[in-house]
PDB file of C-alpha atoms in Angstrom:
ATOM      1  CA  ASP A  25     -68.124  62.137 178.502  1.00  0.00           C
ATOM      2  CA  ALA A  26     -68.786  64.748 181.034  1.00  0.00           C
ATOM      3  CA  LYS A  27     -68.498  63.186 184.877  1.00  0.00           C
ATOM      4  CA  THR A  28     -70.691  65.711 186.514  1.00  0.00           C
ATOM      5  CA  THR A  29     -74.475  66.340 186.875  1.00  0.00           C
ATOM      6  CA  GLN A  30     -75.654  69.607 187.167  1.00  0.00           C
ATOM      7  CA  PRO A  31     -79.570  71.303 186.866  1.00  0.00           C
ATOM      8  CA  THR A  32     -80.193  72.272 183.583  1.00  0.00           C
ATOM      9  CA  SER A  33     -81.379  76.143 184.639  1.00  0.00           C
ATOM     10  CA  MET A  34     -81.598  78.257 187.589  1.00  0.00           C
ATOM     11  CA  ASP A  35     -82.987  81.491 188.800  1.00  0.00           C
ATOM     12  CA  CYS A  36     -81.359  83.649 191.484  1.00  0.00           C
ATOM     13  CA  ALA A  37     -82.683  87.243 192.653  1.00  0.00           C
ATOM     14  CA  GLU A  38     -80.078  90.219 192.025  1.00  0.00           C
ATOM     15  CA  GLY A  39     -78.181  90.761 195.328  1.00  0.00           C
ATOM     16  CA  ARG A  40     -78.707  87.413 196.738  1.00  0.00           C
ATOM     17  CA  ALA A  41     -76.458  84.266 196.857  1.00  0.00           C
ATOM     18  CA  ALA A  42     -76.627  81.858 194.046  1.00  0.00           C
ATOM     19  CA  ASN A  43     -75.794  78.309 195.007  1.00  0.00           C
ATOM     20  CA  LEU A  44     -74.962  76.049 191.831  1.00  0.00           C
ATOM     21  CA  PRO A  45     -74.834  72.292 192.712  1.00  0.00           C
ATOM     22  CA  CYS A  46     -72.881  69.654 190.980  1.00  0.00           C
ATOM     23  CA  ASN A  47     -72.765  65.902 191.296  1.00  0.00           C
ATOM     24  CA  HIS A  48     -69.700  64.066 190.465  1.00  0.00           C
ATOM     25  CA  SER A  49     -70.490  60.692 192.547  1.00  0.00           C
ATOM     26  CA  THR A  50     -67.785  58.699 190.635  1.00  0.00           C
ATOM     27  CA  ILE A  51     -64.843  61.394 190.788  1.00  0.00           C
ATOM     28  CA  SER A  52     -61.397  59.695 191.789  1.00  0.00           C
ATOM     29  CA  GLY A  53     -59.089  60.855 194.301  1.00  0.00           C
ATOM     30  CA  ASN A  54     -56.595  62.653 192.221  1.00  0.00           C
ATOM     31  CA  GLU A  55     -59.354  64.569 190.164  1.00  0.00           C
ATOM     32  CA  TYR A  56     -60.148  68.121 190.833  1.00  0.00           C
ATOM     33  CA  VAL A  57     -63.316  69.818 190.915  1.00  0.00           C
ATOM     34  CA  TYR A  58     -63.217  73.038 188.550  1.00  0.00           C
ATOM     35  CA  TRP A  59     -65.892  75.707 187.714  1.00  0.00           C
ATOM     36  CA  TYR A  60     -65.934  77.732 184.593  1.00  0.00           C
ATOM     37  CA  ARG A  61     -68.654  80.038 183.490  1.00  0.00           C
ATOM     38  CA  GLN A  62     -69.984  81.373 179.841  1.00  0.00           C
ATOM     39  CA  ILE A  63     -71.555  85.102 179.167  1.00  0.00           C
ATOM     40  CA  HIS A  64     -73.462  84.949 176.096  1.00  0.00           C
ATOM     41  CA  SER A  65     -71.371  85.332 172.709  1.00  0.00           C
ATOM     42  CA  GLN A  66     -68.030  85.145 175.001  1.00  0.00           C
ATOM     43  CA  GLY A  67     -65.658  82.261 175.903  1.00  0.00           C
ATOM     44  CA  PRO A  68     -65.647  80.243 179.215  1.00  0.00           C
ATOM     45  CA  GLN A  69     -63.986  82.192 182.082  1.00  0.00           C
ATOM     46  CA  TYR A  70     -62.182  80.536 184.767  1.00  0.00           C
ATOM     47  CA  ILE A  71     -63.991  80.810 188.308  1.00  0.00           C
ATOM     48  CA  ILE A  72     -62.325  78.431 190.696  1.00  0.00           C
ATOM     49  CA  HIS A  73     -61.134  75.135 191.777  1.00  0.00           C
ATOM     50  CA  GLY A  74     -60.239  72.986 194.416  1.00  0.00           C
ATOM     51  CA  LEU A  75     -59.323  69.219 195.557  1.00  0.00           C
ATOM     52  CA  LYS A  76     -61.044  68.402 198.818  1.00  0.00           C
ATOM     53  CA  ASN A  77     -61.069  71.707 200.754  1.00  0.00           C
ATOM     54  CA  ASN A  78     -63.324  74.427 200.596  1.00  0.00           C
ATOM     55  CA  GLU A  79     -61.821  77.613 198.574  1.00  0.00           C
ATOM     56  CA  THR A  80     -62.920  80.835 198.122  1.00  0.00           C
ATOM     57  CA  ASN A  81     -61.214  83.781 196.253  1.00  0.00           C
ATOM     58  CA  GLU A  82     -62.597  87.194 194.844  1.00  0.00           C
ATOM     59  CA  MET A  83     -65.374  85.842 192.570  1.00  0.00           C
ATOM     60  CA  ALA A  84     -66.811  82.844 194.446  1.00  0.00           C
ATOM     61  CA  SER A  85     -66.470  80.032 196.886  1.00  0.00           C
ATOM     62  CA  LEU A  86     -66.519  76.320 196.343  1.00  0.00           C
ATOM     63  CA  ILE A  87     -67.679  73.929 198.931  1.00  0.00           C
ATOM     64  CA  ILE A  88     -66.826  70.241 198.242  1.00  0.00           C
ATOM     65  CA  THR A  89     -68.778  67.793 200.220  1.00  0.00           C
ATOM     66  CA  GLU A  90     -66.615  65.270 202.618  1.00  0.00           C
ATOM     67  CA  ASP A  91     -67.089  62.391 200.557  1.00  0.00           C
ATOM     68  CA  ARG A  92     -66.053  64.359 197.289  1.00  0.00           C
ATOM     69  CA  LYS A  93     -69.310  63.215 195.638  1.00  0.00           C
ATOM     70  CA  SER A  94     -70.796  66.792 195.245  1.00  0.00           C
ATOM     71  CA  SER A  95     -69.912  70.083 195.526  1.00  0.00           C
ATOM     72  CA  THR A  96     -71.524  73.739 195.330  1.00  0.00           C
ATOM     73  CA  LEU A  97     -70.383  76.853 193.734  1.00  0.00           C
ATOM     74  CA  ILE A  98     -71.546  79.930 195.632  1.00  0.00           C
ATOM     75  CA  LEU A  99     -71.613  83.472 194.310  1.00  0.00           C
ATOM     76  CA  PRO A 100     -71.865  85.161 197.560  1.00  0.00           C
ATOM     77  CA  HIS A 101     -74.134  88.465 196.064  1.00  0.00           C
ATOM     78  CA  ALA A 102     -75.211  87.622 192.537  1.00  0.00           C
ATOM     79  CA  THR A 103     -75.553  90.739 189.848  1.00  0.00           C
ATOM     80  CA  LEU A 104     -77.147  90.680 186.407  1.00  0.00           C
ATOM     81  CA  ARG A 105     -73.473  90.377 185.127  1.00  0.00           C
ATOM     82  CA  ASP A 106     -73.505  87.037 186.631  1.00  0.00           C
ATOM     83  CA  THR A 107     -75.858  85.665 184.255  1.00  0.00           C
ATOM     84  CA  ALA A 108     -73.929  83.112 182.306  1.00  0.00           C
ATOM     85  CA  VAL A 109     -73.863  79.217 181.696  1.00  0.00           C
ATOM     86  CA  TYR A 110     -71.862  77.688 184.829  1.00  0.00           C
ATOM     87  CA  TYR A 111     -69.638  74.461 183.767  1.00  0.00           C
ATOM     88  CA  CYS A 112     -68.492  72.052 186.665  1.00  0.00           C
ATOM     89  CA  ILE A 113     -65.823  69.748 185.509  1.00  0.00           C
ATOM     90  CA  VAL A 114     -63.694  66.976 187.092  1.00  0.00           C
ATOM     91  CA  ARG A 115     -59.979  67.015 185.977  1.00  0.00           C
ATOM     92  CA  PRO A 116     -57.140  64.614 186.800  1.00  0.00           C
ATOM     93  CA  TYR A 117     -54.218  66.335 187.473  1.00  0.00           C
ATOM     94  CA  ARG A 118     -51.991  66.659 184.245  1.00  0.00           C
ATOM     95  CA  ASP A 119     -54.771  66.232 182.166  1.00  0.00           C
ATOM     96  CA  ASN A 120     -55.540  69.307 180.182  1.00  0.00           C
ATOM     97  CA  ASP A 121     -58.565  67.903 178.296  1.00  0.00           C
ATOM     98  CA  MET A 122     -61.394  70.019 180.218  1.00  0.00           C
ATOM     99  CA  ARG A 123     -64.629  67.912 179.458  1.00  0.00           C
ATOM    100  CA  PHE A 124     -67.270  70.398 179.626  1.00  0.00           C
ATOM    101  CA  GLY A 125     -70.816  69.062 180.225  1.00  0.00           C
ATOM    102  CA  ALA A 126     -73.765  70.974 179.284  1.00  0.00           C
ATOM    103  CA  GLY A 127     -73.461  73.263 182.580  1.00  0.00           C
ATOM    104  CA  THR A 128     -76.533  75.065 184.537  1.00  0.00           C
ATOM    105  CA  ARG A 129     -78.142  78.106 183.013  1.00  0.00           C
ATOM    106  CA  LEU A 130     -78.055  80.841 185.624  1.00  0.00           C
ATOM    107  CA  THR A 131     -80.280  83.667 185.111  1.00  0.00           C
ATOM    108  CA  VAL A 132     -80.140  86.988 188.105  1.00  0.00           C
ATOM    109  CA  LYS A 133     -83.255  88.591 187.833  1.00  0.00           C
ATOM    110  CA  PRO A 134     -83.975  92.423 189.335  1.00  0.00           C
TER     111      PRO A 134
ATOM    112  CA  GLU B  23     -52.535  91.696 180.033  1.00  0.00           C
ATOM    113  CA  ALA B  24     -53.777  91.258 176.586  1.00  0.00           C
ATOM    114  CA  GLY B  25     -56.018  88.225 176.109  1.00  0.00           C
ATOM    115  CA  VAL B  26     -56.485  85.379 173.590  1.00  0.00           C
ATOM    116  CA  ALA B  27     -57.099  86.934 170.189  1.00  0.00           C
ATOM    117  CA  GLN B  28     -59.075  85.165 167.579  1.00  0.00           C
ATOM    118  CA  SER B  29     -60.299  86.178 163.974  1.00  0.00           C
ATOM    119  CA  PRO B  30     -62.412  86.138 162.635  1.00  0.00           C
ATOM    120  CA  ARG B  31     -65.348  86.620 164.711  1.00  0.00           C
ATOM    121  CA  TYR B  32     -68.334  85.386 162.619  1.00  0.00           C
ATOM    122  CA  LYS B  33     -68.036  83.394 159.356  1.00  0.00           C
ATOM    123  CA  ILE B  34     -70.460  81.751 157.064  1.00  0.00           C
ATOM    124  CA  ILE B  35     -69.751  79.638 154.175  1.00  0.00           C
ATOM    125  CA  GLU B  36     -71.363  76.911 152.182  1.00  0.00           C
ATOM    126  CA  LYS B  37     -71.042  72.967 152.583  1.00  0.00           C
ATOM    127  CA  ARG B  38     -67.964  71.800 150.854  1.00  0.00           C
ATOM    128  CA  GLN B  39     -65.928  75.307 151.182  1.00  0.00           C
ATOM    129  CA  SER B  40     -62.931  75.645 152.828  1.00  0.00           C
ATOM    130  CA  VAL B  41     -62.296  77.901 156.136  1.00  0.00           C
ATOM    131  CA  ALA B  42     -59.640  78.622 158.306  1.00  0.00           C
ATOM    132  CA  PHE B  43     -59.181  80.241 161.881  1.00  0.00           C
ATOM    133  CA  TRP B  44     -56.291  82.068 163.593  1.00  0.00           C
ATOM    134  CA  CYS B  45     -55.535  82.546 167.138  1.00  0.00           C
ATOM    135  CA  ASN B  46     -53.242  84.416 168.793  1.00  0.00           C
ATOM    136  CA  PRO B  47     -52.614  83.208 172.628  1.00  0.00           C
ATOM    137  CA  ILE B  48     -51.362  85.369 175.593  1.00  0.00           C
ATOM    138  CA  SER B  49     -47.795  85.983 175.446  1.00  0.00           C
ATOM    139  CA  GLY B  50     -45.471  83.600 176.633  1.00  0.00           C
ATOM    140  CA  HIS B  51     -48.177  80.669 177.199  1.00  0.00           C
ATOM    141  CA  ALA B  52     -46.550  77.417 175.662  1.00  0.00           C
ATOM    142  CA  THR B  53     -49.925  75.248 175.194  1.00  0.00           C
ATOM    143  CA  LEU B  54     -52.620  76.272 173.259  1.00  0.00           C
ATOM    144  CA  TYR B  55     -55.945  74.410 172.415  1.00  0.00           C
ATOM    145  CA  TRP B  56     -58.783  74.285 169.832  1.00  0.00           C
ATOM    146  CA  TYR B  57     -62.334  73.439 171.289  1.00  0.00           C
ATOM    147  CA  GLN B  58     -65.623  73.158 168.852  1.00  0.00           C
ATOM    148  CA  GLN B  59     -68.687  74.572 170.916  1.00  0.00           C
ATOM    149  CA  ILE B  60     -71.771  73.230 168.956  1.00  0.00           C
ATOM    150  CA  LEU B  61     -75.031  75.161 170.097  1.00  0.00           C
ATOM    151  CA  GLY B  62     -76.171  74.121 173.409  1.00  0.00           C
ATOM    152  CA  GLN B  63     -73.310  71.810 174.195  1.00  0.00           C
ATOM    153  CA  GLY B  64     -70.250  72.384 176.163  1.00  0.00           C
ATOM    154  CA  PRO B  65     -66.919  72.989 174.527  1.00  0.00           C
ATOM    155  CA  LYS B  66     -65.046  69.840 173.386  1.00  0.00           C
ATOM    156  CA  LEU B  67     -61.432  69.604 172.764  1.00  0.00           C
ATOM    157  CA  LEU B  68     -60.205  69.411 169.247  1.00  0.00           C
ATOM    158  CA  ILE B  69     -56.153  69.344 169.580  1.00  0.00           C
ATOM    159  CA  GLN B  70     -53.663  70.529 172.099  1.00  0.00           C
ATOM    160  CA  PHE B  71     -50.275  72.068 171.203  1.00  0.00           C
ATOM    161  CA  GLN B  72     -47.508  72.105 173.406  1.00  0.00           C
ATOM    162  CA  ASN B  73     -44.903  74.613 171.675  1.00  0.00           C
ATOM    163  CA  ASN B  74     -44.753  73.825 167.830  1.00  0.00           C
ATOM    164  CA  GLY B  75     -45.765  70.022 168.827  1.00  0.00           C
ATOM    165  CA  VAL B  76     -49.119  68.230 168.818  1.00  0.00           C
ATOM    166  CA  VAL B  77     -49.733  66.910 172.658  1.00  0.00           C
ATOM    167  CA  ASP B  78     -53.409  65.459 171.920  1.00  0.00           C
ATOM    168  CA  ASP B  79     -55.381  65.437 168.865  1.00  0.00           C
ATOM    169  CA  SER B  80     -57.617  62.687 169.406  1.00  0.00           C
ATOM    170  CA  GLN B  81     -60.724  64.034 169.036  1.00  0.00           C
ATOM    171  CA  LEU B  82     -59.914  66.007 165.798  1.00  0.00           C
ATOM    172  CA  PRO B  83     -61.514  64.714 162.862  1.00  0.00           C
ATOM    173  CA  LYS B  84     -58.869  64.565 160.710  1.00  0.00           C
ATOM    174  CA  ASP B  85     -60.218  63.993 157.500  1.00  0.00           C
ATOM    175  CA  ARG B  86     -61.291  67.334 157.290  1.00  0.00           C
ATOM    176  CA  PHE B  87     -59.728  69.367 160.082  1.00  0.00           C
ATOM    177  CA  SER B  88     -56.120  70.320 160.125  1.00  0.00           C
ATOM    178  CA  ALA B  89     -54.465  72.606 162.779  1.00  0.00           C
ATOM    179  CA  GLU B  90     -50.913  74.042 162.942  1.00  0.00           C
ATOM    180  CA  ARG B  91     -48.828  76.155 165.075  1.00  0.00           C
ATOM    181  CA  LEU B  92     -45.701  76.291 163.186  1.00  0.00           C
ATOM    182  CA  LYS B  93     -43.582  78.657 165.321  1.00  0.00           C
ATOM    183  CA  GLY B  94     -44.763  77.553 168.850  1.00  0.00           C
ATOM    184  CA  VAL B  95     -47.050  80.912 168.735  1.00  0.00           C
ATOM    185  CA  ASP B  96     -50.250  81.839 166.811  1.00  0.00           C
ATOM    186  CA  SER B  97     -52.177  78.911 165.373  1.00  0.00           C
ATOM    187  CA  THR B  98     -54.557  78.077 162.547  1.00  0.00           C
ATOM    188  CA  LEU B  99     -57.326  75.578 162.481  1.00  0.00           C
ATOM    189  CA  LYS B 100     -58.516  74.758 159.081  1.00  0.00           C
ATOM    190  CA  ILE B 101     -61.789  72.675 157.606  1.00  0.00           C
ATOM    191  CA  GLN B 102     -61.962  71.515 154.284  1.00  0.00           C
ATOM    192  CA  PRO B 103     -64.421  70.812 153.207  1.00  0.00           C
ATOM    193  CA  ALA B 104     -67.172  71.809 155.471  1.00  0.00           C
ATOM    194  CA  LYS B 105     -70.097  70.094 156.424  1.00  0.00           C
ATOM    195  CA  LEU B 106     -73.390  71.088 157.904  1.00  0.00           C
ATOM    196  CA  GLU B 107     -72.560  69.736 161.011  1.00  0.00           C
ATOM    197  CA  ASP B 108     -69.577  71.969 161.380  1.00  0.00           C
ATOM    198  CA  SER B 109     -71.587  74.965 162.316  1.00  0.00           C
ATOM    199  CA  ALA B 110     -70.152  75.581 165.929  1.00  0.00           C
ATOM    200  CA  VAL B 111     -68.349  78.311 167.602  1.00  0.00           C
ATOM    201  CA  TYR B 112     -64.425  77.140 167.581  1.00  0.00           C
ATOM    202  CA  LEU B 113     -62.833  78.469 170.607  1.00  0.00           C
ATOM    203  CA  CYS B 114     -59.022  79.111 171.309  1.00  0.00           C
ATOM    204  CA  ALA B 115     -57.584  78.805 174.685  1.00  0.00           C
ATOM    205  CA  SER B 116     -54.200  78.989 176.305  1.00  0.00           C
ATOM    206  CA  SER B 117     -52.078  77.902 179.493  1.00  0.00           C
ATOM    207  CA  LEU B 118     -48.852  78.949 180.763  1.00  0.00           C
ATOM    208  CA  GLU B 119     -47.055  75.617 180.589  1.00  0.00           C
ATOM    209  CA  GLY B 120     -49.480  72.594 180.074  1.00  0.00           C
ATOM    210  CA  THR B 121     -48.934  70.801 182.827  1.00  0.00           C
ATOM    211  CA  GLY B 122     -50.485  70.355 186.409  1.00  0.00           C
ATOM    212  CA  GLN B 123     -53.563  72.149 187.279  1.00  0.00           C
ATOM    213  CA  GLU B 124     -53.275  75.004 185.117  1.00  0.00           C
ATOM    214  CA  THR B 125     -55.808  77.460 184.184  1.00  0.00           C
ATOM    215  CA  GLN B 126     -56.892  77.594 180.520  1.00  0.00           C
ATOM    216  CA  TYR B 127     -57.476  81.324 179.226  1.00  0.00           C
ATOM    217  CA  PHE B 128     -60.209  81.020 176.284  1.00  0.00           C
ATOM    218  CA  GLY B 129     -60.843  83.737 173.330  1.00  0.00           C
ATOM    219  CA  PRO B 130     -63.993  85.185 172.411  1.00  0.00           C
ATOM    220  CA  GLY B 131     -64.419  82.580 169.510  1.00  0.00           C
ATOM    221  CA  THR B 132     -65.496  82.035 166.089  1.00  0.00           C
ATOM    222  CA  ARG B 133     -68.707  81.415 165.208  1.00  0.00           C
ATOM    223  CA  LEU B 134     -69.210  79.373 162.074  1.00  0.00           C
ATOM    224  CA  LEU B 135     -72.366  79.083 159.874  1.00  0.00           C
ATOM    225  CA  VAL B 136     -72.114  76.464 157.021  1.00  0.00           C
ATOM    226  CA  LEU B 137     -75.062  76.468 154.827  1.00  0.00           C
TER     227      LEU B 137
END
């Protein structure tokens, strides 16, 4: 069973920041927060992950609250190609079972 | 770098028939995963291989599903006999070692429709 709660869908205007929330109130100390996305008819694609510090890479930023019970994925300048289902996953260290939930369907609109 | 390859991309069969899917992971990746993704849901892990050995097959319906990775490289997932509820996308993923916090890289999937 997924340990995360995400909104079913969100819209974002092209060029604006997309902020995707995730609730993981039962996260334990050794569990990481992962984000993947799945564009239509493709396999999931890794975006970013973190334990307790905020993380940034070329695709996105991950903000994790101090109590680690929630996080936000930020796409700083959304484009139409960012339209996808975004999955937030909590995963213990050394556990390779990626327990995907239903994710958030992000639609970027012109 | 070539990604994870899967074939076929689409397959339509009738219930009670058998079907097989093939996956070739990223070169050098020791760990291979098969996932099932039912429409509207996230992927669910079916089986994980480390080289040619099974690490986790706890969610594989073993009465009808089987998988092998004989030489520790490519892998085949088989369903025999298929049921209507097996209609789904079957995703293959691979990672370098299968330890710690490795990134899993996914293939495009095989979309199966059972009639």
